[in-house]
Short mmCIF file of C-alpha atoms in Angstrom, two decimals:
data_model
loop_
_atom_site.label_atom_id
_atom_site.label_comp_id
_atom_site.label_asym_id
_atom_site.label_seq_id
_atom_site.Cartn_x
_atom_site.Cartn_y
_atom_site.Cartn_z
CA UNK A 26 -85.28 120.15 38.00
CA UNK A 27 -87.20 120.72 41.25
CA UNK A 28 -88.88 117.34 41.52
CA UNK A 29 -90.59 114.94 39.31
CA UNK A 30 -93.37 117.36 38.48
CA UNK A 31 -91.98 120.90 38.56
CA UNK A 32 -89.04 122.26 36.66
CA UNK A 33 -87.51 125.76 36.97
CA UNK A 34 -89.35 128.13 34.69
CA UNK A 35 -92.56 126.35 34.72
CA UNK A 36 -95.69 128.47 35.19
CA UNK A 37 -97.98 127.17 37.97
CA UNK A 38 -101.07 128.16 39.93
CA UNK A 39 -100.40 128.70 43.69
CA UNK A 40 -102.81 129.33 46.56
CA UNK A 41 -103.12 133.05 47.39
CA UNK A 42 -105.55 133.75 50.19
CA UNK A 43 -108.76 132.39 49.01
CA UNK A 44 -107.75 132.60 45.37
CA UNK A 45 -105.23 131.15 42.92
CA UNK A 46 -102.60 133.22 41.10
CA UNK A 47 -99.93 132.25 38.58
CA UNK A 48 -96.25 132.11 39.55
CA UNK A 49 -92.93 130.83 38.18
CA UNK A 50 -90.97 127.94 39.67
CA UNK A 51 -87.45 129.15 40.50
CA UNK A 52 -86.16 126.28 42.64
CA UNK A 53 -86.67 123.90 45.54
CA UNK A 54 -85.35 122.64 48.83
CA UNK A 55 -85.85 119.71 51.12
CA UNK A 56 -87.02 116.23 50.12
CA UNK A 57 -89.71 113.70 50.65
CA UNK A 58 -92.66 115.18 52.65
CA UNK A 59 -90.46 118.14 53.56
CA UNK A 60 -89.92 119.16 49.92
CA UNK A 61 -90.78 122.79 49.15
CA UNK A 62 -91.11 124.24 45.65
CA UNK A 63 -90.01 127.79 45.36
CA UNK A 64 -92.38 129.90 43.30
CA UNK A 65 -91.95 133.64 42.28
CA UNK A 66 -95.25 135.50 42.56
CA UNK A 67 -96.13 139.01 41.50
CA UNK A 68 -97.34 140.72 44.58
CA UNK A 69 -98.32 143.98 42.85
CA UNK A 70 -96.69 147.31 41.78
CA UNK A 71 -94.17 145.32 39.87
CA UNK A 72 -92.79 143.62 42.93
CA UNK A 73 -92.24 140.01 43.32
CA UNK A 74 -91.85 137.58 46.13
CA UNK A 75 -90.44 134.02 46.24
CA UNK A 76 -92.62 131.63 48.40
CA UNK A 77 -92.30 128.10 49.33
CA UNK A 78 -95.12 125.61 48.60
CA UNK A 79 -95.61 121.90 49.33
CA UNK A 80 -95.90 119.56 46.25
CA UNK A 81 -99.45 118.69 47.56
CA UNK A 82 -100.51 122.34 47.76
CA UNK A 83 -99.40 122.90 44.20
CA UNK A 84 -100.84 119.59 43.00
CA UNK A 85 -104.29 120.63 44.29
CA UNK A 86 -104.06 124.04 42.90
CA UNK A 87 -103.15 122.83 39.40
CA UNK A 88 -106.47 120.84 39.15
CA UNK A 89 -109.44 123.02 40.37
CA UNK A 90 -112.68 121.95 38.86
CA UNK A 91 -113.68 123.86 35.70
CA UNK A 92 -115.34 127.16 36.52
CA UNK A 93 -114.65 126.77 40.04
CA UNK A 94 -115.25 129.99 42.10
CA UNK A 95 -112.22 131.65 43.90
CA UNK A 96 -111.29 129.66 47.02
CA UNK A 97 -112.53 126.18 45.57
CA UNK A 98 -109.11 124.56 46.00
CA UNK A 99 -109.44 125.20 49.89
CA UNK A 100 -112.55 123.11 49.94
CA UNK A 101 -111.08 120.35 47.84
CA UNK A 102 -108.02 120.16 50.32
CA UNK A 103 -110.19 120.05 53.37
CA UNK A 104 -112.40 117.45 51.79
CA UNK A 105 -109.35 115.16 51.22
CA UNK A 106 -108.17 115.81 54.85
CA UNK A 107 -111.65 114.88 56.28
CA UNK A 108 -112.00 111.98 54.06
CA UNK A 109 -108.57 110.55 55.14
CA UNK A 110 -109.60 110.80 58.77
CA UNK A 111 -112.90 108.97 58.17
CA UNK A 112 -111.30 106.33 56.14
CA UNK A 113 -108.79 105.68 59.14
CA UNK A 114 -111.64 105.28 61.48
CA UNK A 115 -113.44 102.80 59.04
CA UNK A 116 -110.42 100.78 58.50
CA UNK A 117 -109.44 100.49 62.04
CA UNK A 118 -112.93 99.35 62.88
CA UNK A 119 -112.79 96.63 60.34
CA UNK A 120 -109.08 95.60 60.67
CA UNK A 121 -108.53 95.22 64.42
CA UNK A 122 -104.81 94.18 63.77
CA UNK A 123 -104.08 97.19 61.52
CA UNK A 124 -102.30 100.08 63.09
CA UNK A 125 -101.07 101.93 60.00
CA UNK A 126 -102.00 105.38 58.69
CA UNK A 127 -103.99 106.63 55.76
CA UNK A 128 -101.60 108.74 53.76
CA UNK A 129 -102.36 111.80 51.52
CA UNK A 130 -100.20 111.32 48.51
CA UNK A 131 -100.27 114.01 45.80
CA UNK A 132 -97.69 115.70 43.81
CA UNK A 133 -95.82 112.51 42.70
CA UNK A 134 -96.02 111.59 39.01
CA UNK A 135 -96.40 107.78 39.83
CA UNK A 136 -99.49 108.67 41.96
CA UNK A 137 -101.08 110.92 39.42
CA UNK A 138 -104.81 110.78 39.99
CA UNK A 139 -104.33 109.14 43.46
CA UNK A 140 -105.08 111.43 46.52
CA UNK A 141 -105.15 109.00 49.39
CA UNK A 142 -103.39 105.67 49.87
CA UNK A 143 -103.28 103.18 52.77
CA UNK A 144 -100.92 100.10 52.98
CA UNK A 145 -103.05 97.31 54.47
CA UNK A 146 -101.95 93.86 55.58
CA UNK A 147 -102.62 92.09 52.27
CA UNK A 148 -103.33 95.00 49.86
CA UNK A 149 -103.05 98.60 49.12
CA UNK A 150 -106.15 100.87 49.11
CA UNK A 151 -106.01 103.87 46.79
CA UNK A 152 -108.52 106.61 46.60
CA UNK A 153 -109.38 109.37 44.21
CA UNK A 154 -111.32 112.13 46.05
CA UNK A 155 -113.46 114.35 43.76
CA UNK A 156 -114.79 117.53 45.35
CA UNK A 157 -117.17 119.61 43.30
CA UNK A 158 -118.02 123.20 44.26
CA UNK A 159 -121.44 122.57 42.52
CA UNK A 160 -122.88 119.41 44.02
CA UNK A 161 -125.22 119.11 41.26
CA UNK A 162 -122.42 118.55 38.70
CA UNK A 163 -122.46 114.70 38.12
CA UNK A 164 -119.27 112.55 38.51
CA UNK A 165 -117.70 111.90 35.13
CA UNK A 166 -117.08 108.39 33.93
CA UNK A 167 -113.58 109.44 32.77
CA UNK A 168 -112.58 109.70 36.59
CA UNK A 169 -113.28 106.07 36.99
CA UNK A 170 -111.42 105.15 33.75
CA UNK A 171 -108.35 107.21 34.97
CA UNK A 172 -108.18 105.12 38.21
CA UNK A 173 -109.01 101.83 36.33
CA UNK A 174 -105.94 102.49 34.13
CA UNK A 175 -103.75 102.91 37.22
CA UNK A 176 -105.07 99.66 38.73
CA UNK A 177 -104.28 97.81 35.59
CA UNK A 178 -100.59 98.76 35.75
CA UNK A 179 -98.09 96.50 37.52
CA UNK A 180 -97.52 97.86 41.11
CA UNK A 181 -94.03 97.76 42.42
CA UNK A 182 -94.70 98.12 46.15
CA UNK A 183 -97.74 95.76 46.27
CA UNK A 184 -99.23 93.44 43.68
CA UNK A 185 -102.65 93.76 45.15
CA UNK A 186 -104.27 97.18 44.70
CA UNK A 187 -108.03 98.17 45.24
CA UNK A 188 -109.36 101.48 44.46
CA UNK A 189 -112.03 103.96 45.42
CA UNK A 190 -113.56 107.01 43.78
CA UNK A 191 -115.26 109.09 46.56
CA UNK A 192 -117.16 112.24 45.63
CA UNK A 193 -119.29 114.92 47.35
CA UNK A 194 -121.68 115.21 44.26
CA UNK A 195 -124.21 112.83 42.92
CA UNK A 196 -123.34 109.68 41.20
CA UNK A 197 -125.63 108.56 38.42
CA UNK A 198 -126.67 104.99 37.88
CA UNK A 199 -124.65 104.61 34.79
CA UNK A 200 -121.41 105.33 36.98
CA UNK A 201 -122.35 102.65 39.28
CA UNK A 202 -122.97 100.33 36.46
CA UNK A 203 -119.56 101.14 34.86
CA UNK A 204 -117.78 100.45 38.12
CA UNK A 205 -119.56 97.04 38.35
CA UNK A 206 -118.48 96.21 34.82
CA UNK A 207 -114.90 97.00 35.64
CA UNK A 208 -115.04 94.77 38.77
CA UNK A 209 -116.42 91.92 36.60
CA UNK A 210 -113.50 92.39 34.38
CA UNK A 211 -111.12 91.98 37.32
CA UNK A 212 -110.63 95.74 38.06
CA UNK A 213 -111.38 96.20 41.71
CA UNK A 214 -112.93 99.66 41.79
CA UNK A 215 -115.83 101.06 43.67
CA UNK A 216 -117.60 104.44 43.94
CA UNK A 217 -119.26 106.23 46.68
CA UNK A 218 -120.83 109.61 47.57
CA UNK A 219 -119.78 110.92 50.90
CA UNK A 220 -120.02 114.39 52.46
CA UNK A 221 -118.09 115.38 55.59
CA UNK A 222 -121.19 116.29 57.57
CA UNK A 223 -122.66 112.92 57.45
CA UNK A 224 -122.94 111.46 60.92
CA UNK A 225 -122.80 107.88 59.81
CA UNK A 226 -120.92 107.34 56.50
CA UNK A 227 -122.82 104.11 55.58
CA UNK A 228 -122.29 104.24 51.82
CA UNK A 229 -118.53 104.86 52.26
CA UNK A 230 -118.21 102.17 54.84
CA UNK A 231 -120.04 99.71 52.54
CA UNK A 232 -117.60 100.16 49.59
CA UNK A 233 -114.62 99.99 51.92
CA UNK A 234 -115.68 96.67 53.35
CA UNK A 235 -116.25 95.43 49.71
CA UNK A 236 -112.77 96.48 48.86
CA UNK A 237 -111.40 94.73 51.85
CA UNK A 238 -113.24 91.61 51.10
CA UNK A 239 -112.33 91.54 47.40
CA UNK A 240 -110.44 88.26 46.89
CA UNK A 241 -106.80 88.59 46.03
CA UNK A 242 -104.17 85.82 45.50
CA UNK A 243 -102.37 84.50 48.60
#
């Protein structure tokens, strides 16, 4: 066993330049954020090479969008990085006493579907970032249901968890309506479209403030 997600002998996709190639898990070393999964990759002419990858890099590579062009995983990773920085700025503007950090959390089974997490004074904010290579592909309602299922589960580290789904693609009215229905049923989940080049992330800031103001028990 290498870690909770990857076992020796597993076939996985790994980043290779701007593309993805298949490799075989052969081991691991380190722990926590320093953990590296060792993957044997065919480098051509019958030769192989064992390369180390972080759990996060592997997790992103395993879930490229359907029919994504080569290199799409790079854009997805950059999107998550940019989003985490913007969320940090928004949270610090609205929570003067908060000096924590927004953490990228992928590659862990208990965080499946959760890309970003922030431990706030009275709640945890979790975020699913959905980057699509084709920005005309609408966000699917199943993405909301996946995060809603996570929010329904008892949380060990904090009983109060609120969630966001943030995407670079268009969000149809029925998606917003579904999110509203979830909130009315007690599932604190919001949706926003955000693109890194936006000078003023008003829509993202709006849903973040709603998540911060959502009433939780004392």
